[in-house]
């Protein structure tokens, strides 16, 4: 069964510094991977996805993620963190390669705290 | 213009009651979902409909019953509410049931007393 793991419950970074939020995956077949962000008391917002193609995926708000097949990782990155980036970040994998059910399996979430 | 809306935003009720949560999307999407987020922020899919047809039905107590009257609406009815049903319930939609990103509503915080 497909799964994702987010090994860090919380990541702390100073404003202006680069940030990385880690995600590793386990799938049978090719992975479809996603990152979502959840601000307090809000629904999830889509950031970016990897389906195929370039290993470096660019998304919303200056975020990007690097797909690494050998390390089965899909880490979220941003060159310069903002205080407004502070939120809960979820990595997700679509279950099933192909098929007609867009079922996402979410990680446990990583709380990003950016200090001014 | 709210893309995915849910009502109510907050729902406080007694054990044993029956309640419904409504969801509407104005994005013209074919696929809609219900998720449950527990107190530890763990997010799990419950149901999905594609063109009013149920396509995902996870291991959810049969007290939970989704209903999609049309492509733009997906409601969730819960019978005989239990303490463990307390959570935030999110509705989402996507253009199709392929690999499209999902758009989430603001959530309904259900508290069962």
mmCIF file of C-alpha atoms in Angstrom:
data_model
loop_
_atom_site.group_PDB
_atom_site.id
_atom_site.type_symbol
_atom_site.label_atom_id
_atom_site.label_comp_id
_atom_site.label_asym_id
_atom_site.label_seq_id
_atom_site.Cartn_x
_atom_site.Cartn_y
_atom_site.Cartn_z
ATOM 1 C CA UNK A 1 0.000 0.000 0.000
ATOM 2 C CA UNK A 2 1.117 3.533 -0.734
ATOM 3 C CA UNK A 3 2.285 5.706 2.152
ATOM 4 C CA UNK A 4 4.210 8.860 2.929
ATOM 5 C CA UNK A 5 6.231 9.730 5.993
ATOM 6 C CA UNK A 6 7.028 13.150 7.361
ATOM 7 C CA UNK A 7 9.763 12.506 9.917
ATOM 8 C CA UNK A 8 9.655 15.935 11.567
ATOM 9 C CA UNK A 9 6.691 17.102 13.617
ATOM 10 C CA UNK A 10 8.060 20.642 13.592
ATOM 11 C CA UNK A 11 10.661 22.607 11.679
ATOM 12 C CA UNK A 12 11.974 25.904 13.004
ATOM 13 C CA UNK A 13 13.729 28.367 10.739
ATOM 14 C CA UNK A 14 14.683 32.022 10.883
ATOM 15 C CA UNK A 15 13.123 34.426 8.428
ATOM 16 C CA UNK A 16 15.274 34.805 5.347
ATOM 17 C CA UNK A 17 16.921 31.408 5.741
ATOM 18 C CA UNK A 18 16.262 28.490 3.402
ATOM 19 C CA UNK A 19 13.746 25.912 4.587
ATOM 20 C CA UNK A 20 13.256 22.218 3.931
ATOM 21 C CA UNK A 21 10.304 20.091 4.967
ATOM 22 C CA UNK A 22 11.001 16.403 4.496
ATOM 23 C CA UNK A 23 8.829 13.711 2.961
ATOM 24 C CA UNK A 24 9.607 10.137 1.995
ATOM 25 C CA UNK A 25 7.268 7.840 0.144
ATOM 26 C CA UNK A 26 6.586 4.166 -0.387
ATOM 27 C CA UNK A 27 4.674 3.147 -3.516
ATOM 28 C CA UNK A 28 4.299 0.309 -5.945
ATOM 29 C CA UNK A 29 4.726 1.717 -9.396
ATOM 30 C CA UNK A 30 5.344 5.351 -10.277
ATOM 31 C CA UNK A 31 4.443 7.858 -7.573
ATOM 32 C CA UNK A 32 2.089 10.795 -7.843
ATOM 33 C CA UNK A 33 3.130 13.157 -5.036
ATOM 34 C CA UNK A 34 1.612 16.340 -3.651
ATOM 35 C CA UNK A 35 2.286 19.063 -1.113
ATOM 36 C CA UNK A 36 -0.508 20.955 0.637
ATOM 37 C CA UNK A 37 -0.405 23.716 3.245
ATOM 38 C CA UNK A 38 -2.917 24.358 6.020
ATOM 39 C CA UNK A 39 -3.060 27.724 7.748
ATOM 40 C CA UNK A 40 -4.734 27.866 11.190
ATOM 41 C CA UNK A 41 -8.472 27.227 11.072
ATOM 42 C CA UNK A 42 -8.428 26.931 7.279
ATOM 43 C CA UNK A 43 -8.758 24.178 4.718
ATOM 44 C CA UNK A 44 -5.791 22.738 2.866
ATOM 45 C CA UNK A 45 -4.325 24.614 -0.092
ATOM 46 C CA UNK A 46 -2.512 22.917 -2.946
ATOM 47 C CA UNK A 47 1.152 23.905 -3.357
ATOM 48 C CA UNK A 48 2.590 21.611 -6.023
ATOM 49 C CA UNK A 49 2.622 18.098 -7.430
ATOM 50 C CA UNK A 50 4.941 15.659 -9.145
ATOM 51 C CA UNK A 51 3.465 13.425 -11.800
ATOM 52 C CA UNK A 52 6.288 12.917 -14.249
ATOM 53 C CA UNK A 53 9.059 14.891 -15.915
ATOM 54 C CA UNK A 54 11.537 17.219 -14.243
ATOM 55 C CA UNK A 55 12.577 16.207 -10.771
ATOM 56 C CA UNK A 56 12.407 19.805 -9.569
ATOM 57 C CA UNK A 57 8.817 20.967 -9.342
ATOM 58 C CA UNK A 58 7.947 24.623 -8.810
ATOM 59 C CA UNK A 59 4.769 25.600 -7.028
ATOM 60 C CA UNK A 60 2.881 28.401 -5.357
ATOM 61 C CA UNK A 61 4.324 31.085 -3.041
ATOM 62 C CA UNK A 62 7.915 30.398 -4.127
ATOM 63 C CA UNK A 63 7.936 26.789 -2.946
ATOM 64 C CA UNK A 64 9.544 23.964 -4.865
ATOM 65 C CA UNK A 65 10.052 20.276 -4.290
ATOM 66 C CA UNK A 66 12.679 17.853 -5.470
ATOM 67 C CA UNK A 67 11.663 14.349 -6.465
ATOM 68 C CA UNK A 68 14.447 11.846 -5.752
ATOM 69 C CA UNK A 69 13.633 8.344 -6.917
ATOM 70 C CA UNK A 70 16.731 6.670 -5.460
ATOM 71 C CA UNK A 71 16.051 8.107 -2.013
ATOM 72 C CA UNK A 72 12.258 7.861 -2.389
ATOM 73 C CA UNK A 73 11.976 11.439 -1.197
ATOM 74 C CA UNK A 74 9.977 14.503 -2.163
ATOM 75 C CA UNK A 75 11.254 17.286 0.081
ATOM 76 C CA UNK A 76 9.631 20.721 0.036
ATOM 77 C CA UNK A 77 11.986 23.679 -0.165
ATOM 78 C CA UNK A 78 12.036 27.446 -0.272
ATOM 79 C CA UNK A 79 15.171 29.571 -0.674
ATOM 80 C CA UNK A 80 14.118 32.301 1.769
ATOM 81 C CA UNK A 81 11.489 31.723 4.457
ATOM 82 C CA UNK A 82 8.856 34.279 5.408
ATOM 83 C CA UNK A 83 7.051 34.574 8.720
ATOM 84 C CA UNK A 84 3.831 34.178 6.730
ATOM 85 C CA UNK A 85 4.999 30.702 5.645
ATOM 86 C CA UNK A 86 4.352 29.464 9.177
ATOM 87 C CA UNK A 87 1.709 26.771 8.808
ATOM 88 C CA UNK A 88 1.115 23.020 8.776
ATOM 89 C CA UNK A 89 2.469 21.262 5.688
ATOM 90 C CA UNK A 90 1.202 17.934 4.392
ATOM 91 C CA UNK A 91 2.839 15.603 1.922
ATOM 92 C CA UNK A 92 0.485 13.226 0.107
ATOM 93 C CA UNK A 93 0.641 10.368 -2.368
ATOM 94 C CA UNK A 94 -2.107 9.307 -4.716
ATOM 95 C CA UNK A 95 -3.018 5.707 -4.070
ATOM 96 C CA UNK A 96 -2.973 3.452 -7.059
ATOM 97 C CA UNK A 97 -1.056 3.958 -10.250
ATOM 98 C CA UNK A 98 -3.587 4.869 -12.886
ATOM 99 C CA UNK A 99 -7.167 4.102 -12.063
ATOM 100 C CA UNK A 100 -10.079 6.419 -11.628
ATOM 101 C CA UNK A 101 -10.031 7.246 -7.946
ATOM 102 C CA UNK A 102 -8.021 10.287 -6.882
ATOM 103 C CA UNK A 103 -7.488 8.924 -3.392
ATOM 104 C CA UNK A 104 -4.800 10.794 -1.487
ATOM 105 C CA UNK A 105 -2.897 9.311 1.418
ATOM 106 C CA UNK A 106 -1.618 12.108 3.633
ATOM 107 C CA UNK A 107 1.412 12.252 5.887
ATOM 108 C CA UNK A 108 1.109 13.273 9.486
ATOM 109 C CA UNK A 109 1.995 16.884 8.769
ATOM 110 C CA UNK A 110 4.945 19.091 9.676
ATOM 111 C CA UNK A 111 4.462 22.351 11.502
ATOM 112 C CA UNK A 112 6.711 25.027 10.057
ATOM 113 C CA UNK A 113 7.540 27.886 12.408
ATOM 114 C CA UNK A 114 9.405 30.837 10.919
ATOM 115 C CA UNK A 115 10.875 33.203 13.493
ATOM 116 C CA UNK A 116 11.264 36.898 12.644
ATOM 117 C CA UNK B 1 -16.494 34.023 -4.537
ATOM 118 C CA UNK B 2 -15.994 30.945 -2.398
ATOM 119 C CA UNK B 3 -14.911 27.969 -4.502
ATOM 120 C CA UNK B 4 -15.765 25.197 -2.022
ATOM 121 C CA UNK B 5 -18.126 26.133 0.778
ATOM 122 C CA UNK B 6 -19.383 24.168 3.750
ATOM 123 C CA UNK B 7 -22.193 24.751 6.195
ATOM 124 C CA UNK B 8 -22.223 24.972 9.082
ATOM 125 C CA UNK B 9 -18.749 26.096 10.093
ATOM 126 C CA UNK B 10 -19.279 24.941 13.675
ATOM 127 C CA UNK B 11 -21.605 22.226 14.925
ATOM 128 C CA UNK B 12 -22.043 21.412 18.607
ATOM 129 C CA UNK B 13 -24.455 18.627 19.465
ATOM 130 C CA UNK B 14 -25.284 15.917 21.965
ATOM 131 C CA UNK B 15 -24.424 12.243 21.674
ATOM 132 C CA UNK B 16 -27.078 10.275 19.890
ATOM 133 C CA UNK B 17 -28.275 13.134 17.702
ATOM 134 C CA UNK B 18 -28.375 13.090 13.906
ATOM 135 C CA UNK B 19 -26.741 15.923 11.981
ATOM 136 C CA UNK B 20 -25.860 16.916 8.430
ATOM 137 C CA UNK B 21 -23.040 18.916 6.873
ATOM 138 C CA UNK B 22 -23.491 20.456 3.447
ATOM 139 C CA UNK B 23 -20.873 21.142 0.800
ATOM 140 C CA UNK B 24 -21.117 23.049 -2.455
ATOM 141 C CA UNK B 25 -18.511 23.805 -5.110
ATOM 142 C CA UNK B 26 -18.837 26.368 -7.882
ATOM 143 C CA UNK B 27 -15.750 25.262 -9.813
ATOM 144 C CA UNK B 28 -17.545 22.989 -12.230
ATOM 145 C CA UNK B 29 -15.612 19.991 -10.924
ATOM 146 C CA UNK B 30 -16.730 16.410 -11.445
ATOM 147 C CA UNK B 31 -15.294 14.888 -8.271
ATOM 148 C CA UNK B 32 -15.963 15.661 -4.616
ATOM 149 C CA UNK B 33 -14.598 14.271 -1.361
ATOM 150 C CA UNK B 34 -15.150 14.153 2.380
ATOM 151 C CA UNK B 35 -12.182 14.052 4.746
ATOM 152 C CA UNK B 36 -11.950 13.775 8.522
ATOM 153 C CA UNK B 37 -9.171 15.566 10.433
ATOM 154 C CA UNK B 38 -8.765 14.447 14.014
ATOM 155 C CA UNK B 39 -7.417 16.326 16.999
ATOM 156 C CA UNK B 40 -3.846 15.372 16.071
ATOM 157 C CA UNK B 41 -4.374 16.889 12.600
ATOM 158 C CA UNK B 42 -4.316 13.478 10.937
ATOM 159 C CA UNK B 43 -6.276 13.698 7.688
ATOM 160 C CA UNK B 44 -8.080 10.720 6.218
ATOM 161 C CA UNK B 45 -10.405 10.353 3.285
ATOM 162 C CA UNK B 46 -13.897 9.065 3.955
ATOM 163 C CA UNK B 47 -15.817 9.206 0.675
ATOM 164 C CA UNK B 48 -15.542 10.414 -2.886
ATOM 165 C CA UNK B 49 -18.106 10.916 -5.609
ATOM 166 C CA UNK B 50 -17.430 11.311 -9.313
ATOM 167 C CA UNK B 51 -20.336 12.612 -11.370
ATOM 168 C CA UNK B 52 -22.695 11.686 -8.524
ATOM 169 C CA UNK B 53 -21.344 8.138 -8.381
ATOM 170 C CA UNK B 54 -19.672 6.836 -5.217
ATOM 171 C CA UNK B 55 -16.096 5.841 -6.087
ATOM 172 C CA UNK B 56 -14.328 5.840 -2.718
ATOM 173 C CA UNK B 57 -15.923 4.414 0.403
ATOM 174 C CA UNK B 58 -13.381 3.932 3.141
ATOM 175 C CA UNK B 59 -13.878 1.921 6.315
ATOM 176 C CA UNK B 60 -16.285 4.359 7.895
ATOM 177 C CA UNK B 61 -19.105 3.453 10.306
ATOM 178 C CA UNK B 62 -22.370 3.093 8.434
ATOM 179 C CA UNK B 63 -23.741 5.883 10.637
ATOM 180 C CA UNK B 64 -22.044 8.130 8.079
ATOM 181 C CA UNK B 65 -23.906 8.460 4.805
ATOM 182 C CA UNK B 66 -22.873 10.731 1.949
ATOM 183 C CA UNK B 67 -25.296 11.979 -0.626
ATOM 184 C CA UNK B 68 -24.635 13.799 -3.878
ATOM 185 C CA UNK B 69 -27.804 15.305 -5.346
ATOM 186 C CA UNK B 70 -25.812 16.794 -8.228
ATOM 187 C CA UNK B 71 -22.184 17.312 -9.239
ATOM 188 C CA UNK B 72 -21.906 20.570 -7.336
ATOM 189 C CA UNK B 73 -23.117 19.256 -3.977
ATOM 190 C CA UNK B 74 -21.974 16.569 -1.590
ATOM 191 C CA UNK B 75 -23.629 16.305 1.803
ATOM 192 C CA UNK B 76 -22.663 14.193 4.795
ATOM 193 C CA UNK B 77 -25.285 12.864 7.173
ATOM 194 C CA UNK B 78 -24.271 11.366 10.492
ATOM 195 C CA UNK B 79 -26.659 9.289 12.603
ATOM 196 C CA UNK B 80 -26.400 8.546 16.306
ATOM 197 C CA UNK B 81 -23.416 10.805 16.899
ATOM 198 C CA UNK B 82 -20.681 9.542 19.216
ATOM 199 C CA UNK B 83 -17.951 11.346 21.143
ATOM 200 C CA UNK B 84 -15.339 9.953 18.760
ATOM 201 C CA UNK B 85 -17.001 11.697 15.841
ATOM 202 C CA UNK B 86 -15.700 15.023 17.139
ATOM 203 C CA UNK B 87 -13.323 16.303 14.460
ATOM 204 C CA UNK B 88 -13.020 18.762 11.630
ATOM 205 C CA UNK B 89 -14.671 17.563 8.446
ATOM 206 C CA UNK B 90 -13.394 18.896 5.150
ATOM 207 C CA UNK B 91 -15.082 18.789 1.805
ATOM 208 C CA UNK B 92 -12.924 18.978 -1.327
ATOM 209 C CA UNK B 93 -13.355 18.870 -5.074
ATOM 210 C CA UNK B 94 -11.185 18.232 -8.126
ATOM 211 C CA UNK B 95 -11.759 18.576 -11.865
ATOM 212 C CA UNK B 96 -11.718 14.803 -12.274
ATOM 213 C CA UNK B 97 -10.802 11.586 -10.492
ATOM 214 C CA UNK B 98 -7.371 11.451 -12.098
ATOM 215 C CA UNK B 99 -4.272 13.122 -10.675
ATOM 216 C CA UNK B 100 -5.730 16.601 -10.390
ATOM 217 C CA UNK B 101 -5.134 18.668 -7.309
ATOM 218 C CA UNK B 102 -7.967 18.940 -4.842
ATOM 219 C CA UNK B 103 -9.546 22.172 -3.627
ATOM 220 C CA UNK B 104 -10.599 22.137 0.002
ATOM 221 C CA UNK B 105 -13.424 23.867 1.799
ATOM 222 C CA UNK B 106 -12.908 25.736 5.087
ATOM 223 C CA UNK B 107 -13.987 22.806 7.236
ATOM 224 C CA UNK B 108 -16.784 22.075 9.699
ATOM 225 C CA UNK B 109 -15.746 21.649 13.303
ATOM 226 C CA UNK B 110 -18.029 19.060 14.876
ATOM 227 C CA UNK B 111 -18.102 18.766 18.655
ATOM 228 C CA UNK B 112 -20.117 15.975 20.216
ATOM 229 C CA UNK B 113 -20.875 16.417 23.920
#
